[in-house]
Coordinates of C-alpha atoms in Angstrom, one line a residue:
Chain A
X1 CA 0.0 0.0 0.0
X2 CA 1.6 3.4 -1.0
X3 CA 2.6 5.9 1.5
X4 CA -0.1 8.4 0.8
X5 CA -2.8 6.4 1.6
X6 CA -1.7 5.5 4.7
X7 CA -0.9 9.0 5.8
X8 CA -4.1 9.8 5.1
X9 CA -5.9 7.5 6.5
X10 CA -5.1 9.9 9.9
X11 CA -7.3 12.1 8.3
X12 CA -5.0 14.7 8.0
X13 CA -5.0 15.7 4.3
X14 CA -8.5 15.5 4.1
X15 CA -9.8 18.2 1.6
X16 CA -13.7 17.9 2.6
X17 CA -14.4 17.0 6.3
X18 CA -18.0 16.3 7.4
X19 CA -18.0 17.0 10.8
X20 CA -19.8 14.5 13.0
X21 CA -23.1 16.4 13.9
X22 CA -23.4 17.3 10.1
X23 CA -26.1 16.0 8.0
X24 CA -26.1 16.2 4.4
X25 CA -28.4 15.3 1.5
X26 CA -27.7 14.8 -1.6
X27 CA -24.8 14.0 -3.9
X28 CA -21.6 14.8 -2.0
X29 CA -19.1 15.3 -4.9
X30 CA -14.8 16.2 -4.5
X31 CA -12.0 16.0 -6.3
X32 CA -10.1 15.3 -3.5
X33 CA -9.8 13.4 -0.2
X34 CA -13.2 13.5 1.5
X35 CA -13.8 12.5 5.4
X36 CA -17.0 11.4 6.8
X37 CA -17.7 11.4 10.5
X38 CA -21.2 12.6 10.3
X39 CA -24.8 11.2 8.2
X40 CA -24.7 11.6 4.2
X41 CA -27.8 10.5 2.5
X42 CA -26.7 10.5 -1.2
X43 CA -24.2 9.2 -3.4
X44 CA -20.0 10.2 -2.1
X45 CA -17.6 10.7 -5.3
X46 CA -14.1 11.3 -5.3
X47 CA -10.9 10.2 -7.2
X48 CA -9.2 10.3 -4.2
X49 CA -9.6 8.6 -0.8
X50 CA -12.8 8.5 1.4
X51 CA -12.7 8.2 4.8
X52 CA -15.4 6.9 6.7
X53 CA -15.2 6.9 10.4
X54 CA -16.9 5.2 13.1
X55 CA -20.2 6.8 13.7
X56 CA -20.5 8.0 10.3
X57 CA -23.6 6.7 8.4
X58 CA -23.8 6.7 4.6
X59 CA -27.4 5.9 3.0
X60 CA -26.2 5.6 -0.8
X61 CA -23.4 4.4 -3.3
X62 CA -19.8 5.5 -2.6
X63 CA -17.3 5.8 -5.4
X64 CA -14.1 6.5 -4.8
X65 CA -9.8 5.9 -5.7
X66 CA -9.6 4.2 -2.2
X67 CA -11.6 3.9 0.9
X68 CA -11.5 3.3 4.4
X69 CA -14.6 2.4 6.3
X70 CA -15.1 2.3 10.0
X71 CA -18.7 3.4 10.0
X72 CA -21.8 2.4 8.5
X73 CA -22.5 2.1 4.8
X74 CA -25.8 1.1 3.2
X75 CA -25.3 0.9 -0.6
X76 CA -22.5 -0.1 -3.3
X77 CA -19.3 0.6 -2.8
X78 CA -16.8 0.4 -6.2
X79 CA -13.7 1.4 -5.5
X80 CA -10.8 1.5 -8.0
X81 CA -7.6 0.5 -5.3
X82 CA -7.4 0.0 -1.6
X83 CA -10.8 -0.7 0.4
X84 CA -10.2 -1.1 4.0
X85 CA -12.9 -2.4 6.5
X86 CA -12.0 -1.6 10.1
X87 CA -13.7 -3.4 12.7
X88 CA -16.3 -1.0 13.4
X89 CA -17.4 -1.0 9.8
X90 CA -21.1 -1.8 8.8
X91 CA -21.6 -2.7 5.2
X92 CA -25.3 -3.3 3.2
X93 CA -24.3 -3.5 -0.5
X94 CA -22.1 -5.1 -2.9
X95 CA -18.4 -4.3 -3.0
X96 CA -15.8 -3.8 -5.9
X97 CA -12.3 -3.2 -5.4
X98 CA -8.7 -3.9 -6.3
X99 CA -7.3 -5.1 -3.0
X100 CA -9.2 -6.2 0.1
X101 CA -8.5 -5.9 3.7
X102 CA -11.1 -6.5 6.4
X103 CA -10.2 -6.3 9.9
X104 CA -11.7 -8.5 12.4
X105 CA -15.1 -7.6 13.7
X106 CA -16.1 -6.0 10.6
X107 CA -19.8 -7.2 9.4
X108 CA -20.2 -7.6 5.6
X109 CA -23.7 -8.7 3.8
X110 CA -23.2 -8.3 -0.3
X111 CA -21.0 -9.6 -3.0
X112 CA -17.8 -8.9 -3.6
X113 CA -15.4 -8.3 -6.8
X114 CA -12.1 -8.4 -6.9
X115 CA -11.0 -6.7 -10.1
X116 CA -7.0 -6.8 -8.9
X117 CA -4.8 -8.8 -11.1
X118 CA -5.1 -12.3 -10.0
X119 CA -2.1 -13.7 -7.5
X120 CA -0.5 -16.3 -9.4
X121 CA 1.1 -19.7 -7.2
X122 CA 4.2 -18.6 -6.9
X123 CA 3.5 -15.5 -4.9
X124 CA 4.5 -12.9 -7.6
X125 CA 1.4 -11.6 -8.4
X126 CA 1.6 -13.1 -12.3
X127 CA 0.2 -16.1 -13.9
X128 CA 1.9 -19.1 -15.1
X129 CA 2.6 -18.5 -18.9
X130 CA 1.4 -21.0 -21.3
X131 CA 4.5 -24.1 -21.2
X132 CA 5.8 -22.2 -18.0
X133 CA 6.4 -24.8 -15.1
X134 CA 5.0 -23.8 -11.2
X135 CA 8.0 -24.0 -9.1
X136 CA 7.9 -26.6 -6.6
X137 CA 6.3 -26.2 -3.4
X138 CA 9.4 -27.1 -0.8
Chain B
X1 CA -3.1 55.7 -15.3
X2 CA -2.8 55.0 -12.0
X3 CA -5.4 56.5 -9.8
X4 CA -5.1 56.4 -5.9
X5 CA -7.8 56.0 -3.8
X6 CA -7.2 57.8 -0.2
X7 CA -9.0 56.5 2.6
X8 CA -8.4 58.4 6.4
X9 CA -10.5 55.3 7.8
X10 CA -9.9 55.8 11.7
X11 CA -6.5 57.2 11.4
X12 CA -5.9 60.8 13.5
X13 CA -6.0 63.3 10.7
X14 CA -2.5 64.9 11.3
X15 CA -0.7 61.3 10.8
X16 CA -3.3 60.6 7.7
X17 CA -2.2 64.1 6.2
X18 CA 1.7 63.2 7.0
X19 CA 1.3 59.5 5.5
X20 CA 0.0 61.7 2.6
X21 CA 2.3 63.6 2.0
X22 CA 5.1 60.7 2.2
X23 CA 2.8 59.1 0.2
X24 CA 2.9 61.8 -2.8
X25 CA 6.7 62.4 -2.4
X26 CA 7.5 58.0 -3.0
X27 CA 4.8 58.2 -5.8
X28 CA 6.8 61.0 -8.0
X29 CA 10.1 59.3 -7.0
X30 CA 9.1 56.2 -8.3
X31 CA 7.2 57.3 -11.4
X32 CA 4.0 56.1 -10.7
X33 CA 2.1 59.5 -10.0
X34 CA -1.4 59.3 -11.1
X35 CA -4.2 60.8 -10.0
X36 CA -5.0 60.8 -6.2
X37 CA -8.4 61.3 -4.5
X38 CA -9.3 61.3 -1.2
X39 CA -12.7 60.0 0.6
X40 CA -14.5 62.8 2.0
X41 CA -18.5 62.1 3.9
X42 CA -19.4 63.9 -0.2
X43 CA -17.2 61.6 -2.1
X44 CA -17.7 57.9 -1.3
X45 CA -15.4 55.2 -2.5
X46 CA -18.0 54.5 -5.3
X47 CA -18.0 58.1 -6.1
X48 CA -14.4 58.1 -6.8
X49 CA -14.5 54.7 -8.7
X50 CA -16.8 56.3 -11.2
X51 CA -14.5 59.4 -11.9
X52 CA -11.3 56.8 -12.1
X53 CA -13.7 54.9 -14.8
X54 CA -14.0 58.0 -16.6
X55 CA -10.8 59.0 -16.7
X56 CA -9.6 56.0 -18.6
X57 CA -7.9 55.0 -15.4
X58 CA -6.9 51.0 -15.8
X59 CA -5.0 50.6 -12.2
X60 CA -7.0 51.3 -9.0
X61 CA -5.0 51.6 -5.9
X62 CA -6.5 51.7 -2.4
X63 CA -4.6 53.5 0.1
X64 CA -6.0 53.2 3.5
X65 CA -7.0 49.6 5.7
X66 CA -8.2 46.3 4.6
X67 CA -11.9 48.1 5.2
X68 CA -10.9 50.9 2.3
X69 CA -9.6 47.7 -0.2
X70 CA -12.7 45.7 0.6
X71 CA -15.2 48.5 0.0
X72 CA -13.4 49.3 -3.5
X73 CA -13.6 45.8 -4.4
X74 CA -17.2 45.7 -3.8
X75 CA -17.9 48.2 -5.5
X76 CA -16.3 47.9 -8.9
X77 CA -19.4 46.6 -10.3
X78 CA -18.1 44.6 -12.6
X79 CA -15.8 47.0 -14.8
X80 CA -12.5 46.0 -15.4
X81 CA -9.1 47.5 -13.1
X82 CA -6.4 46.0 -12.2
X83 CA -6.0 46.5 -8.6
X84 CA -3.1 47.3 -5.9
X85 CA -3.1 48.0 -2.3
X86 CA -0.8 50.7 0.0
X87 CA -1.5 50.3 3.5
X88 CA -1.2 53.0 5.5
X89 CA -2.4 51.3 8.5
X90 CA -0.4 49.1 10.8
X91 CA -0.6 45.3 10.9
X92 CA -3.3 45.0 7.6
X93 CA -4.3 41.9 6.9
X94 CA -4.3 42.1 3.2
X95 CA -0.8 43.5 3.0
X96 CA 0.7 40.5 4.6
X97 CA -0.6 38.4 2.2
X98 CA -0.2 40.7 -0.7
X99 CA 3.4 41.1 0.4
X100 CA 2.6 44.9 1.1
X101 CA 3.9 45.4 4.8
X102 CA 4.3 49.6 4.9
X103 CA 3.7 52.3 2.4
X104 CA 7.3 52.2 1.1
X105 CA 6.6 48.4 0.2
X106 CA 3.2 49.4 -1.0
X107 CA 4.9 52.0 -3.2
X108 CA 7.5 50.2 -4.4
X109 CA 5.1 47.3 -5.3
X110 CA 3.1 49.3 -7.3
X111 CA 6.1 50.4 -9.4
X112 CA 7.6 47.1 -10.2
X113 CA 4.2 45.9 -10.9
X114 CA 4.1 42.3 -10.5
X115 CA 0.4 41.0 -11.4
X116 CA -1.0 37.5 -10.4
X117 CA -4.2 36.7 -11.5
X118 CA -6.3 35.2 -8.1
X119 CA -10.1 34.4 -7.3
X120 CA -13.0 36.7 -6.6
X121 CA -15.7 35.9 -4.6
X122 CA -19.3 37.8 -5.3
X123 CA -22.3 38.0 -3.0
X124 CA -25.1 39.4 -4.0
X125 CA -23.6 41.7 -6.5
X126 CA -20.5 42.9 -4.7
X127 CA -17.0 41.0 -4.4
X128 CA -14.6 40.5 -2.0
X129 CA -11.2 38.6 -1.8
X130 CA -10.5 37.4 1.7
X131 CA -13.4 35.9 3.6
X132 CA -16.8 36.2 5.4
X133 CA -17.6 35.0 8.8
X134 CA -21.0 34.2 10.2
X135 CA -21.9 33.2 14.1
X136 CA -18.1 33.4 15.1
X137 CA -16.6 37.0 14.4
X138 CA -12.8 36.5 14.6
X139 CA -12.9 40.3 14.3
X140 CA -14.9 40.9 17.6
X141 CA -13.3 37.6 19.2
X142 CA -9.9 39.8 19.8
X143 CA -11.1 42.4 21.1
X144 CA -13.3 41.0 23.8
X145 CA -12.6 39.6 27.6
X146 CA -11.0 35.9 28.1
X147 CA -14.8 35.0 30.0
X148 CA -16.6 37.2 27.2
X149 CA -14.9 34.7 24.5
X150 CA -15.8 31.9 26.2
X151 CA -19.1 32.5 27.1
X152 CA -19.5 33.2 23.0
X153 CA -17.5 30.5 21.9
X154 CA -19.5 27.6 24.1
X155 CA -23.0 29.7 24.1
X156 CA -26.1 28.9 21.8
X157 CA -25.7 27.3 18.9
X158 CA -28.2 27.5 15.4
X159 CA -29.1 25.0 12.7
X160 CA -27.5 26.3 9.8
X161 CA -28.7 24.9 6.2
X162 CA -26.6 25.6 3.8
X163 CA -26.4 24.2 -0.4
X164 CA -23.3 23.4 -1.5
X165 CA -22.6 24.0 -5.2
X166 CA -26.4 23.1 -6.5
X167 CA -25.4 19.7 -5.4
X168 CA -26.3 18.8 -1.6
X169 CA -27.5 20.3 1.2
X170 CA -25.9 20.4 4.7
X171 CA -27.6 20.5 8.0
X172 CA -25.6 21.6 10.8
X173 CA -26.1 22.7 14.5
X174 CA -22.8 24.8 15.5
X175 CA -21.5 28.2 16.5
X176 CA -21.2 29.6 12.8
X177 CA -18.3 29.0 10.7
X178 CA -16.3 30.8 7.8
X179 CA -16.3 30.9 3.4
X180 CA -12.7 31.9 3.0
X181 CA -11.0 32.7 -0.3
X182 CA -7.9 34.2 1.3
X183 CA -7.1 34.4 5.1
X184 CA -3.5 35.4 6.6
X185 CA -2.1 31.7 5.8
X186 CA -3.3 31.4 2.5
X187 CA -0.4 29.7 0.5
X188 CA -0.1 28.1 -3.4
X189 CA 0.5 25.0 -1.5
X190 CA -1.9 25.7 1.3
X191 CA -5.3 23.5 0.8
X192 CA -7.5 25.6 2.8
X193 CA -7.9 29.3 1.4
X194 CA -5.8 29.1 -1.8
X195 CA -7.0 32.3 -3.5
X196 CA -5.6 31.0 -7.0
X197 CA -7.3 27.1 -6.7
X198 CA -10.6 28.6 -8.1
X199 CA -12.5 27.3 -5.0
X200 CA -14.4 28.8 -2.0
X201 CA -13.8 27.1 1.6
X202 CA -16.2 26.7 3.9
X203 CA -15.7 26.0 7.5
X204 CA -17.9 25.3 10.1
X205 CA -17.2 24.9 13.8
X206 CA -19.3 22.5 15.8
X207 CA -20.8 22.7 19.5
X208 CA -18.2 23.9 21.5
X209 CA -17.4 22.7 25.1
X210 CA -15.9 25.3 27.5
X211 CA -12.9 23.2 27.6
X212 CA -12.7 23.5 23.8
X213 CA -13.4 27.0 23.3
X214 CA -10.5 27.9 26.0
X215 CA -8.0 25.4 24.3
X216 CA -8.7 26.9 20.9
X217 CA -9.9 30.6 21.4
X218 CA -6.7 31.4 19.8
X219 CA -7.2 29.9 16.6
X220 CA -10.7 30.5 16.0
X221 CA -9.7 34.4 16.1
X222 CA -7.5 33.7 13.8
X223 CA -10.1 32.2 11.8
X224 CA -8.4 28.9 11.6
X225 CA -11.1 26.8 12.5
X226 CA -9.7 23.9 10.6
X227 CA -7.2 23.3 14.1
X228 CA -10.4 22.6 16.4
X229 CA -11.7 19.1 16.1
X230 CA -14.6 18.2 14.2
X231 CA -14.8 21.5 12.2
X232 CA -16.3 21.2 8.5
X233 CA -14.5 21.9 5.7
X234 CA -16.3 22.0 2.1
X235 CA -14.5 22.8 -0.8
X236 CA -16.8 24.1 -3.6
X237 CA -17.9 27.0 -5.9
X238 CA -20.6 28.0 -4.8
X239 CA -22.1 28.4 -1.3
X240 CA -26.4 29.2 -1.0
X241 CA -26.6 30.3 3.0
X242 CA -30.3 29.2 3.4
X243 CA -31.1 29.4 7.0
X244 CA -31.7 31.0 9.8
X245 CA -32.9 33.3 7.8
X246 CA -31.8 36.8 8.5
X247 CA -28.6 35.7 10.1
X248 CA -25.8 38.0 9.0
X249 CA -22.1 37.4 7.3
X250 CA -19.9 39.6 7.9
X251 CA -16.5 41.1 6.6
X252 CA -14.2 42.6 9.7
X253 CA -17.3 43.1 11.4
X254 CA -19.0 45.1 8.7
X255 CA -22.4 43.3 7.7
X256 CA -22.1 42.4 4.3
X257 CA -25.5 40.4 3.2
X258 CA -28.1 38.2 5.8
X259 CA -29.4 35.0 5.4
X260 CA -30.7 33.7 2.1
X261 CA -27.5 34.3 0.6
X262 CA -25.3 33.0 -2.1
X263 CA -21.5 33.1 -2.5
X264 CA -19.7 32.0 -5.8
X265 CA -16.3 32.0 -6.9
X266 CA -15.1 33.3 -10.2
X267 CA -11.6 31.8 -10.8
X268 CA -8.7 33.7 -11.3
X269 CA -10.9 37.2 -12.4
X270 CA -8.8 39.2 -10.8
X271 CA -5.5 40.6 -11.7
X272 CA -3.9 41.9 -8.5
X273 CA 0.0 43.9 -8.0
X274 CA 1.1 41.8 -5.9
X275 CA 4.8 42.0 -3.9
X276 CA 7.6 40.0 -3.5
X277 CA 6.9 39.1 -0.3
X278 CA 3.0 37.7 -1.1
X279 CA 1.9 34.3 0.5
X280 CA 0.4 32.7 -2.3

């Protein structure tokens, strides 16, 4: 996982904040980082991250470059990279995403979709080419 | 042409008549002497952006406070200037971040005549640069008692409903909040309050505990409300202030507009003399 994302997962770069007693309707639209710590009732969009913390409620699809979610989310999620569930999350929809981390405690009901290149059996993230041997498992 | 806007604000008239003078004597020894007029209770700051407009006059200069550059701006009504700023007031907000810290600066600024092209906010027909406050009045906050500040800072709240760029609405209970476009730590790199990003900021503070407003009385009068925790910040173009209606926003104090009201950016409309020294 690159740096970035990890620094701002503290929240710290966030370029929209939703405070926690904020309520908003309707289509919450950035082009950068966005944090959620209050209600949103409409669709989230951003290129960038989205940061949902614990308390944070979101009644509608969230689209987003990568996402961290340690509140409640009731609708789709499609993500392009990194989706993060923290054990406080809350999810009621169907997930897509590159990579995948869910932390224990974290409650899930929908499908998933991986669209990340597939991990090939040796570990290097490739395939096997066509004729190529798997190397021996020691 | 240049053509010099003189504004005695609250200064004592002897110093205003010696700044003046100094004023005159830097203008013809850098070259730049226009035309100079001065407010008077007859001839408002409108008045005399009239006569500059039909003069042929293409640079406006405001010599005064932050209050005389504000006013201009708001009342240009749309005609076309490029703008510069002398203050001849001490510790001017504007100046700092122009890069204009004294009238020899401001002079000197004028004559090199480095523009920049930044963002102009409108509401409701006038336009400023820096930003509006409404609930919390930075301006007031330092000039008030430590127990007058607090009992302001952690004292009613309002349900503010506000649409953010046609797009959503946000509900809010808090103590008022700020739309900055420029504020005294306004940077190219800075995310909040970049006057040349071609967005408005808004910021809005939360219920304050006593304990909060004490820890961070200091920032909020500096209007950085992003440092206390669980303050708002939007990012957008364009701001429609929908409730409590009649509530007023404010500029240094000065009521600008009241509840319904709408704020929009117009990127990089401007074209400002800026100095070496600007923050942006």
């Amino acid at each position: 996982m690159d740096k970035s994302f990890v620094d701002d997962n503290a929240g710290q770069q966030a370029e929209t904040v939703v405070g926690p007693s904020v309520k908003i309707q309707g289509d919450l639209n950035s082009e950068g980082n966005i944090r959620i710590e209050g209600q949103v009732t409409g669709k989230v969009k951003t290129s960038q991250g989205v940061f949902v913390n614990q308390g944070a409620k979101i009644a509608a699809d969230v689209l987003a470059g990568n996402a961290v979610v340690g509140g409640e989310i009731q609708g789709n999620l499609k993500i392009s990279g990194h989706l993060i569930l923290q054990s406080t999350a809350k999810i009621s929809g169907d997930i897509a995403c590159q990579i995948l981390r869910v932390e224990d405690g974290a409650q899930f009901t929908g499908k998933c979709t991986m669209n990340g290149a597939p991990v090939g059996p040796n570990g290097n993230g490739k395939r096997p080419g066509r004729g190529e041997e798997l190397e021996p498992e020691e | 042409m240049y053509y010099y806007i003189l504004d005695q604000g609250n200064l004592p008239l002897e110093k205003f008549e010696k700044l003046q003078t100094e004023l005159q004597g830097l203008l013809a020894e850098f070259n730049i002497a226009g035309e100079t007029a001065r407010v008077t209770p007859l001839r408002s700051i409108a008045d005399l952006i009239d006569t500059a407009s039909q003069r042929g006059a293409k640079t406006l200069v405001a010599c005064g406070s932050d209050d005389t550059f504000n006013v201009m701006l708001s009342q240009l009504r749309g005609r076309d200037f490029t703008l510069g700023f002398i203050p001849l007031v001490d510790g001017s907000m504007l100046g700092k971040i122009l890069g204009v810290d004294n009238l020899f600066t401001g002079v000197k600024t004028i004559a090199a005549r480095r523009l920049e092209k930044i963002d102009l906010a409108r509401i409701a027909g006038s336009y400023f640069i820096s930003f509006l406050e409404f609930g919390v009045l930075s301006h007031q906050l330092k000039h008030i008692s430590l127990w007058q500040k607090l009992k302001q800072l952690s004292g009613d709240t309002r349900v503010f409903k506000i649409r953010i760029d046609d797009s959503y609405i946000v509900n809010l209970e808090g103590q008022g909040g700020l739309v900055a476009n420029i504020r005294l730590t306004s940077g190219k790199n800075q995310t909040i309050a970049n006057p040349t990003d071609g967005n408005l900021d808004l910021l809005m503070l939360e219920r304050l505990s006593k304990t909060q407003a004490l820890t961070y009385r200091g920032a909020i009068a500096d209007g950085l409300l992003e440092k206390v925790p669980n303050t708002t910040v939007i990012k957008c173009k364009k701001i429609e202030f929908l409730e409590p209606r009649g509530f007023s926003l404010t500029m240094l104090g000065r009521v600008v507009a009241k509840f319904p009201a709408t704020v929009e950016i117009i990127p990089q409309r401007l074209r400002m003399i800026v100095g070496k020294n600007r923050t942006f």
